[in-house]
């Protein structure tokens, strides 16, 4: 099983990025997917979550209204659209797959991607 996160980069405040989490060895439609981030010197933070069958989507309060999680089963990929980016969104972003009972607890996920760096700076 492999989760490949990509799409990070350097963007100015107010800009947008779309992160991708491409899966191999598992079918994303059958898993709940979470996006997490970790900024330098800080703990890992749950950012967004989509349940199996897209029934539930959850967002951290800090990104609600700016980030959108979506799934493309045909591409076996989950996306995180990030708009109105702020400097405090700067972090390494990770995707994870599993069946968590609490979506923002990373330890409850079974598989993790390697992370992609997002830097928001002018």
PDB file of C-alpha atoms in Angstrom:
ATOM      1  CA  UNK A   1       0.000   0.000   0.000  1.00  0.00           C
ATOM      2  CA  UNK A   2       1.274   3.424  -0.911  1.00  0.00           C
ATOM      3  CA  UNK A   3      -0.170   6.914  -0.560  1.00  0.00           C
ATOM      4  CA  UNK A   4       1.603   9.534  -2.646  1.00  0.00           C
ATOM      5  CA  UNK A   5       0.941  13.124  -1.583  1.00  0.00           C
ATOM      6  CA  UNK A   6       1.833  15.846  -4.067  1.00  0.00           C
ATOM      7  CA  UNK A   7       0.931  19.361  -5.129  1.00  0.00           C
ATOM      8  CA  UNK A   8       2.663  21.385  -2.458  1.00  0.00           C
ATOM      9  CA  UNK A   9       4.798  24.404  -3.153  1.00  0.00           C
ATOM     10  CA  UNK A  10       5.374  28.072  -2.454  1.00  0.00           C
ATOM     11  CA  UNK A  11       2.367  30.358  -2.745  1.00  0.00           C
ATOM     12  CA  UNK A  12       1.619  33.931  -1.745  1.00  0.00           C
ATOM     13  CA  UNK A  13      -0.942  34.716   0.959  1.00  0.00           C
ATOM     14  CA  UNK A  14      -4.414  34.591  -0.525  1.00  0.00           C
ATOM     15  CA  UNK A  15      -3.366  32.087  -3.141  1.00  0.00           C
ATOM     16  CA  UNK A  16      -4.519  28.526  -3.785  1.00  0.00           C
ATOM     17  CA  UNK A  17      -3.054  25.071  -4.058  1.00  0.00           C
ATOM     18  CA  UNK A  18      -4.580  21.673  -4.722  1.00  0.00           C
ATOM     19  CA  UNK A  19      -2.973  18.722  -3.001  1.00  0.00           C
ATOM     20  CA  UNK A  20      -3.389  15.206  -4.341  1.00  0.00           C
ATOM     21  CA  UNK A  21      -3.180  11.910  -2.505  1.00  0.00           C
ATOM     22  CA  UNK A  22      -2.822   9.096  -5.041  1.00  0.00           C
ATOM     23  CA  UNK A  23      -3.280   5.597  -3.677  1.00  0.00           C
ATOM     24  CA  UNK A  24      -1.904   2.275  -4.844  1.00  0.00           C
ATOM     25  CA  UNK A  25      -2.594  -1.041  -3.213  1.00  0.00           C
ATOM     26  CA  UNK A  26      -5.890   0.168  -1.771  1.00  0.00           C
ATOM     27  CA  UNK A  27      -9.109   1.597  -3.126  1.00  0.00           C
ATOM     28  CA  UNK A  28      -9.775   5.049  -1.724  1.00  0.00           C
ATOM     29  CA  UNK A  29     -13.519   4.565  -2.077  1.00  0.00           C
ATOM     30  CA  UNK A  30     -13.381   1.905   0.644  1.00  0.00           C
ATOM     31  CA  UNK A  31     -11.433   3.969   3.171  1.00  0.00           C
ATOM     32  CA  UNK A  32     -11.887   7.110   5.173  1.00  0.00           C
ATOM     33  CA  UNK A  33      -9.196   9.611   4.199  1.00  0.00           C
ATOM     34  CA  UNK A  34      -7.713  12.305   6.362  1.00  0.00           C
ATOM     35  CA  UNK A  35      -5.384  15.190   5.621  1.00  0.00           C
ATOM     36  CA  UNK A  36      -3.030  16.257   8.383  1.00  0.00           C
ATOM     37  CA  UNK A  37      -0.329  18.866   8.659  1.00  0.00           C
ATOM     38  CA  UNK A  38       2.672  19.513  10.826  1.00  0.00           C
ATOM     39  CA  UNK A  39       4.343  22.873  11.080  1.00  0.00           C
ATOM     40  CA  UNK A  40       7.900  23.268  12.407  1.00  0.00           C
ATOM     41  CA  UNK A  41       7.960  22.916  16.169  1.00  0.00           C
ATOM     42  CA  UNK A  42       4.284  21.982  16.353  1.00  0.00           C
ATOM     43  CA  UNK A  43       2.322  18.788  16.694  1.00  0.00           C
ATOM     44  CA  UNK A  44       0.411  17.057  13.939  1.00  0.00           C
ATOM     45  CA  UNK A  45      -2.992  18.602  13.257  1.00  0.00           C
ATOM     46  CA  UNK A  46      -5.992  17.089  11.557  1.00  0.00           C
ATOM     47  CA  UNK A  47      -7.051  19.358   8.700  1.00  0.00           C
ATOM     48  CA  UNK A  48      -9.786  17.593   6.761  1.00  0.00           C
ATOM     49  CA  UNK A  49     -11.547  14.259   6.553  1.00  0.00           C
ATOM     50  CA  UNK A  50     -13.894  12.403   4.274  1.00  0.00           C
ATOM     51  CA  UNK A  51     -15.657   9.235   5.321  1.00  0.00           C
ATOM     52  CA  UNK A  52     -16.206   6.213   3.135  1.00  0.00           C
ATOM     53  CA  UNK A  53     -18.882   6.923   0.545  1.00  0.00           C
ATOM     54  CA  UNK A  54     -18.395  10.665   1.155  1.00  0.00           C
ATOM     55  CA  UNK A  55     -21.173  10.721   3.730  1.00  0.00           C
ATOM     56  CA  UNK A  56     -19.275  12.897   6.191  1.00  0.00           C
ATOM     57  CA  UNK A  57     -16.715  15.641   5.642  1.00  0.00           C
ATOM     58  CA  UNK A  58     -14.993  17.321   8.533  1.00  0.00           C
ATOM     59  CA  UNK A  59     -12.634  20.290   8.729  1.00  0.00           C
ATOM     60  CA  UNK A  60     -10.494  21.891  11.377  1.00  0.00           C
ATOM     61  CA  UNK A  61     -11.954  25.214  12.485  1.00  0.00           C
ATOM     62  CA  UNK A  62      -8.823  26.946  11.249  1.00  0.00           C
ATOM     63  CA  UNK A  63      -9.466  25.891   7.628  1.00  0.00           C
ATOM     64  CA  UNK A  64     -13.259  25.689   7.499  1.00  0.00           C
ATOM     65  CA  UNK A  65     -14.607  27.635   4.531  1.00  0.00           C
ATOM     66  CA  UNK A  66     -11.190  27.754   2.854  1.00  0.00           C
ATOM     67  CA  UNK A  67     -10.266  24.086   2.312  1.00  0.00           C
ATOM     68  CA  UNK A  68     -12.305  21.443   0.510  1.00  0.00           C
ATOM     69  CA  UNK A  69     -11.688  17.703   0.497  1.00  0.00           C
ATOM     70  CA  UNK A  70     -12.900  15.580  -2.394  1.00  0.00           C
ATOM     71  CA  UNK A  71     -12.436  12.110  -3.793  1.00  0.00           C
ATOM     72  CA  UNK A  72     -12.106  10.821  -7.358  1.00  0.00           C
ATOM     73  CA  UNK A  73     -12.634   7.077  -7.332  1.00  0.00           C
ATOM     74  CA  UNK A  74     -11.783   6.698 -11.009  1.00  0.00           C
ATOM     75  CA  UNK A  75      -8.334   8.163 -10.344  1.00  0.00           C
ATOM     76  CA  UNK A  76      -8.086   6.484  -6.929  1.00  0.00           C
ATOM     77  CA  UNK A  77      -7.079   9.882  -5.584  1.00  0.00           C
ATOM     78  CA  UNK A  78      -8.234  12.248  -2.853  1.00  0.00           C
ATOM     79  CA  UNK A  79      -7.751  15.992  -3.215  1.00  0.00           C
ATOM     80  CA  UNK A  80      -7.440  18.901  -0.828  1.00  0.00           C
ATOM     81  CA  UNK A  81      -8.298  22.210  -2.447  1.00  0.00           C
ATOM     82  CA  UNK A  82      -6.792  25.007  -0.383  1.00  0.00           C
ATOM     83  CA  UNK A  83      -7.942  28.563  -1.051  1.00  0.00           C
ATOM     84  CA  UNK A  84      -7.285  31.884   0.670  1.00  0.00           C
ATOM     85  CA  UNK A  85      -4.065  30.496   2.043  1.00  0.00           C
ATOM     86  CA  UNK A  86      -2.482  32.166   5.052  1.00  0.00           C
ATOM     87  CA  UNK A  87       1.102  32.087   6.342  1.00  0.00           C
ATOM     88  CA  UNK A  88      -0.105  29.972   9.260  1.00  0.00           C
ATOM     89  CA  UNK A  89      -1.070  27.243   6.783  1.00  0.00           C
ATOM     90  CA  UNK A  90       2.632  26.641   6.167  1.00  0.00           C
ATOM     91  CA  UNK A  91       3.370  23.011   7.049  1.00  0.00           C
ATOM     92  CA  UNK A  92       4.100  19.580   5.678  1.00  0.00           C
ATOM     93  CA  UNK A  93       0.796  18.053   4.634  1.00  0.00           C
ATOM     94  CA  UNK A  94       0.126  14.331   4.866  1.00  0.00           C
ATOM     95  CA  UNK A  95      -2.725  12.120   3.757  1.00  0.00           C
ATOM     96  CA  UNK A  96      -3.789   9.033   5.635  1.00  0.00           C
ATOM     97  CA  UNK A  97      -6.242   6.180   5.086  1.00  0.00           C
ATOM     98  CA  UNK A  98      -8.084   4.051   7.592  1.00  0.00           C
ATOM     99  CA  UNK A  99     -11.194   3.693   9.693  1.00  0.00           C
ATOM    100  CA  UNK A 100     -10.792   6.152  12.556  1.00  0.00           C
ATOM    101  CA  UNK A 101     -13.409   6.566  15.235  1.00  0.00           C
ATOM    102  CA  UNK A 102     -12.119  10.087  15.843  1.00  0.00           C
ATOM    103  CA  UNK A 103     -11.122  11.650  12.537  1.00  0.00           C
ATOM    104  CA  UNK A 104      -8.467  14.027  13.843  1.00  0.00           C
ATOM    105  CA  UNK A 105      -6.464  11.401  15.733  1.00  0.00           C
ATOM    106  CA  UNK A 106      -3.678  10.333  13.429  1.00  0.00           C
ATOM    107  CA  UNK A 107      -2.883   7.166  15.362  1.00  0.00           C
ATOM    108  CA  UNK A 108      -6.228   5.731  14.285  1.00  0.00           C
ATOM    109  CA  UNK A 109      -5.231   5.634  10.608  1.00  0.00           C
ATOM    110  CA  UNK A 110      -3.582   2.616   9.037  1.00  0.00           C
ATOM    111  CA  UNK A 111      -1.659   4.071   6.096  1.00  0.00           C
ATOM    112  CA  UNK A 112       0.235   7.328   5.610  1.00  0.00           C
ATOM    113  CA  UNK A 113       1.705   9.201   2.695  1.00  0.00           C
ATOM    114  CA  UNK A 114       5.149  10.773   2.772  1.00  0.00           C
ATOM    115  CA  UNK A 115       4.081  14.422   2.989  1.00  0.00           C
ATOM    116  CA  UNK A 116       4.256  17.450   0.738  1.00  0.00           C
ATOM    117  CA  UNK A 117       5.547  20.871   1.800  1.00  0.00           C
ATOM    118  CA  UNK A 118       3.246  23.880   1.609  1.00  0.00           C
ATOM    119  CA  UNK A 119       4.807  27.285   2.185  1.00  0.00           C
ATOM    120  CA  UNK A 120       2.682  30.425   2.248  1.00  0.00           C
ATOM    121  CA  UNK A 121       4.831  33.520   2.107  1.00  0.00           C
ATOM    122  CA  UNK A 122       5.177  36.797   0.277  1.00  0.00           C
TER     123      UNK A 122
END
